[in-house]
Coordinates of C-alpha atoms in Angstrom, one line a residue:
X1 CA 131.7 88.8 135.4
X2 CA 134.8 90.8 135.0
X3 CA 136.7 88.2 133.1
X4 CA 133.7 87.7 130.7
X5 CA 134.3 91.6 130.3
X6 CA 138.0 91.3 129.7
X7 CA 137.6 88.4 127.4
X8 CA 135.4 90.2 125.0
X9 CA 137.6 93.4 125.1
X10 CA 140.6 91.2 124.2
X11 CA 138.4 89.4 121.4
X12 CA 137.4 92.7 120.2
X13 CA 140.9 94.1 119.8
X14 CA 142.1 90.8 118.4
X15 CA 139.4 91.2 115.8
X16 CA 140.3 94.7 114.9
X17 CA 143.9 93.8 114.8
X18 CA 143.1 90.8 112.4
X19 CA 140.9 93.0 110.1
X20 CA 142.5 96.3 110.4
X21 CA 143.9 95.9 106.7
X22 CA 140.5 95.3 105.4
X23 CA 138.8 98.1 107.0
X24 CA 141.6 100.4 105.8
X25 CA 141.0 99.1 102.3
X26 CA 137.3 99.6 102.7
X27 CA 137.6 103.2 104.4
X28 CA 137.8 105.4 101.2
X29 CA 135.0 103.7 99.7
X30 CA 132.9 104.1 102.7
X31 CA 133.8 107.8 102.8
X32 CA 132.9 108.2 99.1
X33 CA 129.8 106.4 99.8
X34 CA 128.7 108.6 102.8
X35 CA 129.7 111.8 100.9
X36 CA 128.0 111.0 97.5
X37 CA 125.2 108.8 98.7
X38 CA 124.0 109.3 102.4
X39 CA 125.0 113.0 102.7
X40 CA 122.6 113.9 99.6
X41 CA 120.0 111.6 100.9
X42 CA 119.7 113.1 104.2
X43 CA 119.9 116.7 102.6
X44 CA 117.1 115.6 100.4
X45 CA 114.9 114.5 103.2
X46 CA 115.7 117.8 105.0
X47 CA 114.6 119.9 102.2
X48 CA 111.5 118.1 101.6
X49 CA 110.3 119.1 105.2
X50 CA 111.0 122.6 104.6
X51 CA 109.5 125.4 102.6
X52 CA 111.9 127.3 100.4
X53 CA 112.7 130.3 98.2
X54 CA 114.8 128.9 95.4
X55 CA 117.6 126.8 97.6
X56 CA 117.1 129.0 100.8
X57 CA 115.0 127.4 103.4
X58 CA 112.3 129.0 105.1
X59 CA 110.6 127.3 107.7
X60 CA 109.7 123.7 108.7
X61 CA 106.6 122.5 107.2
X62 CA 106.5 118.8 108.1
X63 CA 104.8 116.5 105.8
X64 CA 103.0 119.4 103.6
X65 CA 105.3 119.0 100.5
X66 CA 104.2 115.2 100.3
X67 CA 100.5 115.9 100.9
X68 CA 101.0 118.6 97.8
X69 CA 102.6 116.1 95.7
X70 CA 100.2 113.3 96.6
X71 CA 97.4 115.9 95.4
X72 CA 99.1 117.0 92.5
X73 CA 97.1 116.2 89.1
X74 CA 100.2 114.8 87.5
X75 CA 101.3 112.3 90.4
X76 CA 99.0 109.4 90.0
X77 CA 99.6 109.4 86.0
X78 CA 103.3 109.4 86.6
X79 CA 103.3 106.6 89.1
X80 CA 100.9 104.4 87.1
X81 CA 103.5 105.1 84.1
X82 CA 106.3 104.4 85.9
X83 CA 104.9 101.0 86.8
X84 CA 103.9 100.4 83.6
X85 CA 107.4 101.3 82.3
X86 CA 108.8 98.6 84.8
X87 CA 106.2 96.1 83.5
X88 CA 106.8 96.7 80.1
X89 CA 110.8 96.2 80.4
X90 CA 110.0 92.9 82.3
X91 CA 107.9 91.6 79.0
X92 CA 110.0 93.2 76.3
X93 CA 113.5 93.7 77.6
X94 CA 114.3 90.9 80.5
X95 CA 114.3 88.0 78.1
X96 CA 116.1 89.6 75.3
X97 CA 119.7 89.5 77.0
X98 CA 119.1 85.9 78.0
X99 CA 118.1 85.0 74.4
X100 CA 121.2 86.7 73.1
X101 CA 123.5 85.2 75.7
X102 CA 122.1 81.6 74.9
X103 CA 122.5 82.1 71.1
X104 CA 126.0 83.4 71.4
X105 CA 127.1 80.6 73.6
X106 CA 125.7 77.9 71.5
X107 CA 127.3 79.1 68.2
X108 CA 130.7 77.6 67.3
X109 CA 132.4 80.6 65.1
X110 CA 132.3 84.1 65.4
X111 CA 131.6 84.6 69.1
X112 CA 133.9 87.3 69.4
X113 CA 132.2 89.4 66.5
X114 CA 128.6 88.6 67.9
X115 CA 129.7 89.8 71.5
X116 CA 131.3 93.1 70.1
X117 CA 128.0 93.5 68.1
X118 CA 125.6 93.3 70.7
X119 CA 127.8 95.4 73.2
X120 CA 128.1 98.2 70.5
X121 CA 124.6 99.8 71.4
X122 CA 125.9 100.3 75.0
X123 CA 128.7 102.7 73.7
X124 CA 126.3 105.1 72.0
X125 CA 125.6 108.1 74.0
X126 CA 122.0 108.1 75.8
X127 CA 121.0 111.3 74.4
X128 CA 122.3 110.1 70.9
X129 CA 120.3 106.9 71.4
X130 CA 116.9 109.1 72.3
X131 CA 117.1 111.4 69.3
X132 CA 117.9 108.3 67.0
X133 CA 114.9 106.6 68.0
X134 CA 112.8 109.8 68.3
X135 CA 113.4 110.2 64.2
X136 CA 112.7 106.4 63.8
X137 CA 109.4 106.6 65.5
X138 CA 108.4 110.1 64.4
X139 CA 105.0 110.6 63.5
X140 CA 104.2 111.9 59.8
X141 CA 105.4 111.5 56.5
X142 CA 109.2 112.2 57.8
X143 CA 109.5 109.4 60.3
X144 CA 111.9 106.5 59.3
X145 CA 109.4 103.7 60.2
X146 CA 106.9 105.7 58.4
X147 CA 109.1 106.1 55.2
X148 CA 109.6 102.3 55.3
X149 CA 106.0 101.6 55.4
X150 CA 105.2 103.8 52.5
X151 CA 107.7 102.2 50.5
X152 CA 105.8 98.9 51.5
X153 CA 102.5 100.6 50.3
X154 CA 101.4 100.3 54.0
X155 CA 99.6 103.4 55.9
X156 CA 101.6 105.7 58.3
X157 CA 101.2 105.1 61.9
X158 CA 101.0 107.8 64.6
X159 CA 103.9 106.0 66.7
X160 CA 104.8 108.4 69.8
X161 CA 101.6 110.3 69.4
X162 CA 99.7 107.1 70.2
X163 CA 98.9 106.9 73.9
X164 CA 99.1 103.2 73.6
X165 CA 102.3 102.8 71.7
X166 CA 104.5 105.4 73.6
X167 CA 105.5 103.3 76.4
X168 CA 106.3 100.2 74.7
X169 CA 108.3 102.2 72.1
X170 CA 110.4 103.9 74.7
X171 CA 111.1 100.6 76.4
X172 CA 112.2 99.1 72.9
X173 CA 114.7 101.9 72.8
X174 CA 115.7 101.4 76.3
X175 CA 116.3 97.5 75.6
X176 CA 118.1 98.4 72.4
X177 CA 120.8 100.1 74.2
X178 CA 121.1 98.1 77.4
X179 CA 120.5 94.6 76.4
X180 CA 124.0 93.8 74.9
X181 CA 125.8 94.6 78.2
X182 CA 123.4 92.5 80.3
X183 CA 123.8 89.6 77.7
X184 CA 127.7 89.8 78.2
X185 CA 126.8 89.2 82.0
X186 CA 125.0 86.3 81.2
X187 CA 127.6 84.9 78.8
X188 CA 130.2 84.9 81.8
X189 CA 127.6 83.0 83.9
X190 CA 127.3 80.5 81.3
X191 CA 131.0 80.0 81.2
X192 CA 131.0 79.2 84.5
X193 CA 128.6 76.0 84.1
X194 CA 130.6 72.7 84.0
X195 CA 130.9 71.4 80.6
X196 CA 130.8 68.1 82.0
X197 CA 127.1 68.6 82.3
X198 CA 126.4 69.3 78.7
X199 CA 128.7 66.3 77.7
X200 CA 126.6 63.9 80.1
X201 CA 123.3 65.4 78.6
X202 CA 124.7 64.9 74.9
X203 CA 125.6 61.5 75.6
X204 CA 122.1 60.6 77.2
X205 CA 120.6 62.0 74.0
X206 CA 119.3 65.5 75.3
X207 CA 118.7 68.2 72.5
X208 CA 119.7 71.7 72.7
X209 CA 116.0 72.8 74.3
X210 CA 116.2 70.0 77.1
X211 CA 120.0 71.2 77.7
X212 CA 118.8 74.8 78.1
X213 CA 115.7 74.0 80.2
X214 CA 117.6 71.5 82.7
X215 CA 121.3 72.8 82.8
X216 CA 121.4 76.3 81.6
X217 CA 118.6 78.3 83.0
X218 CA 118.9 76.5 86.4
X219 CA 122.5 77.5 86.4
X220 CA 122.0 81.2 85.8
X221 CA 118.7 81.5 87.8
X222 CA 120.5 83.3 90.9
X223 CA 122.3 85.6 88.3
X224 CA 118.8 86.4 86.4
X225 CA 117.2 87.1 89.7
X226 CA 119.9 89.4 90.9
X227 CA 119.7 91.3 87.3
X228 CA 115.9 91.3 87.5
X229 CA 115.8 93.5 90.7
X230 CA 118.7 95.7 89.2
X231 CA 116.5 96.3 85.9
X232 CA 113.7 97.1 88.1
X233 CA 115.5 99.8 90.1
X234 CA 117.0 101.2 86.9
X235 CA 113.8 101.3 84.8
X236 CA 111.8 102.8 87.9
X237 CA 114.4 105.9 87.5
X238 CA 113.6 106.5 83.7
X239 CA 113.9 110.4 83.0
X240 CA 115.4 111.5 79.8
X241 CA 113.8 108.8 77.4
X242 CA 110.2 110.1 77.9
X243 CA 111.4 113.6 78.5
X244 CA 113.2 113.8 75.0
X245 CA 111.1 111.6 73.0
X246 CA 107.7 112.6 73.9
X247 CA 108.0 115.2 76.9
X248 CA 105.4 113.1 78.6
X249 CA 102.6 113.2 76.1
X250 CA 100.5 112.9 74.9
X251 CA 98.3 114.0 77.8
X252 CA 100.6 112.8 80.3
X253 CA 100.7 109.3 78.7
X254 CA 104.3 108.6 79.1
X255 CA 105.3 111.0 82.0
X256 CA 107.5 109.2 84.5
X257 CA 107.6 110.0 88.1
X258 CA 111.4 111.1 87.7
X259 CA 110.2 113.7 85.0
X260 CA 107.8 114.9 87.5
X261 CA 110.5 115.5 89.9
X262 CA 112.5 117.3 87.1
X263 CA 109.5 119.6 86.3
X264 CA 109.3 120.3 89.9
X265 CA 113.0 121.0 90.1
X266 CA 114.2 122.6 87.0
X267 CA 110.7 124.0 85.5
X268 CA 109.0 125.4 88.5
X269 CA 112.1 125.4 90.9
X270 CA 110.1 124.2 93.6
X271 CA 113.2 122.2 95.3
X272 CA 111.1 121.0 98.6
X273 CA 108.6 119.1 96.2
X274 CA 111.2 117.6 94.1
X275 CA 112.9 116.5 97.2
X276 CA 109.5 114.8 98.5
X277 CA 109.2 113.1 94.9
X278 CA 112.9 111.9 95.3
X279 CA 112.1 110.5 98.6
X280 CA 109.0 108.9 97.6
X281 CA 110.9 107.0 94.9
X282 CA 113.5 106.1 97.4
X283 CA 111.0 104.3 99.7
X284 CA 109.0 102.6 96.8
X285 CA 112.3 101.2 95.7
X286 CA 113.3 100.1 99.0
X287 CA 109.9 98.4 99.5
X288 CA 110.2 96.5 96.2
X289 CA 113.8 95.4 97.0
X290 CA 112.6 94.2 100.4
X291 CA 109.5 92.5 99.2
X292 CA 111.4 90.9 96.2
X293 CA 114.1 89.6 98.5
X294 CA 111.4 88.1 101.0
X295 CA 109.9 86.2 97.8
X296 CA 112.9 84.8 96.8
X297 CA 113.9 83.6 100.4
X298 CA 110.7 81.9 100.4
X299 CA 111.3 80.1 97.1
X300 CA 114.6 79.1 98.1
X301 CA 113.2 77.2 101.3

């Protein structure tokens, strides 16, 4: 028994000696991650369990802040809209980067020019992008789209004041800004595919659509799977687009759960409720990520 314990200690020491350089390299990142991620998260959970006057905590109230958030009239619309944003982003935004990447990878000339072109919207500051699309989708005669419609002899549209159009239009703005950067990731994945596979397919008489279906898409499947969950996490935290473009309107038709948190924190200065909303968002995203990974594991088997 003593020999086994001594052997385990020796193996542990040898493991630490072998990997000490790796741990030292990781240490700064671990410290920064703990300081900027885990520290605020623990503080957020703590604040959500207390009542407060401004930023001063008063007394422990347990889960009362969570119950008050659930009973708030804006919570369910915000939660539904957030899931709707996520769904629309998968319908509109998920395939666009893949199509752009496939198009650029198939053309023979001007690839560099197209890569720069699709990435340029990502350079535009987020607030500038939101203001630009606010003018484009502005209702009334002064809206850019309505000006074009008037030139064509077509009636003006309500655009962002139409509850049925607000969420898709906001997702279009998101897609315009982020699709190019994601397309470059897909292009990098496409460059890792063995060219001999395409050469063999061409020799066998496979056209472009068959090459895409049987070679390209299976080879980028794992990359697409990873980017899908990252897109869901990103879109679920949408904030300044509906905040600036519609302010959550009309009649809470575009309010997101992050915007509800913003209202609690910076309009009502109710930081415990804002922290409770933040914890709820974190739990929902964790559950979605775990469920998504389990579904993918079942598919792999």
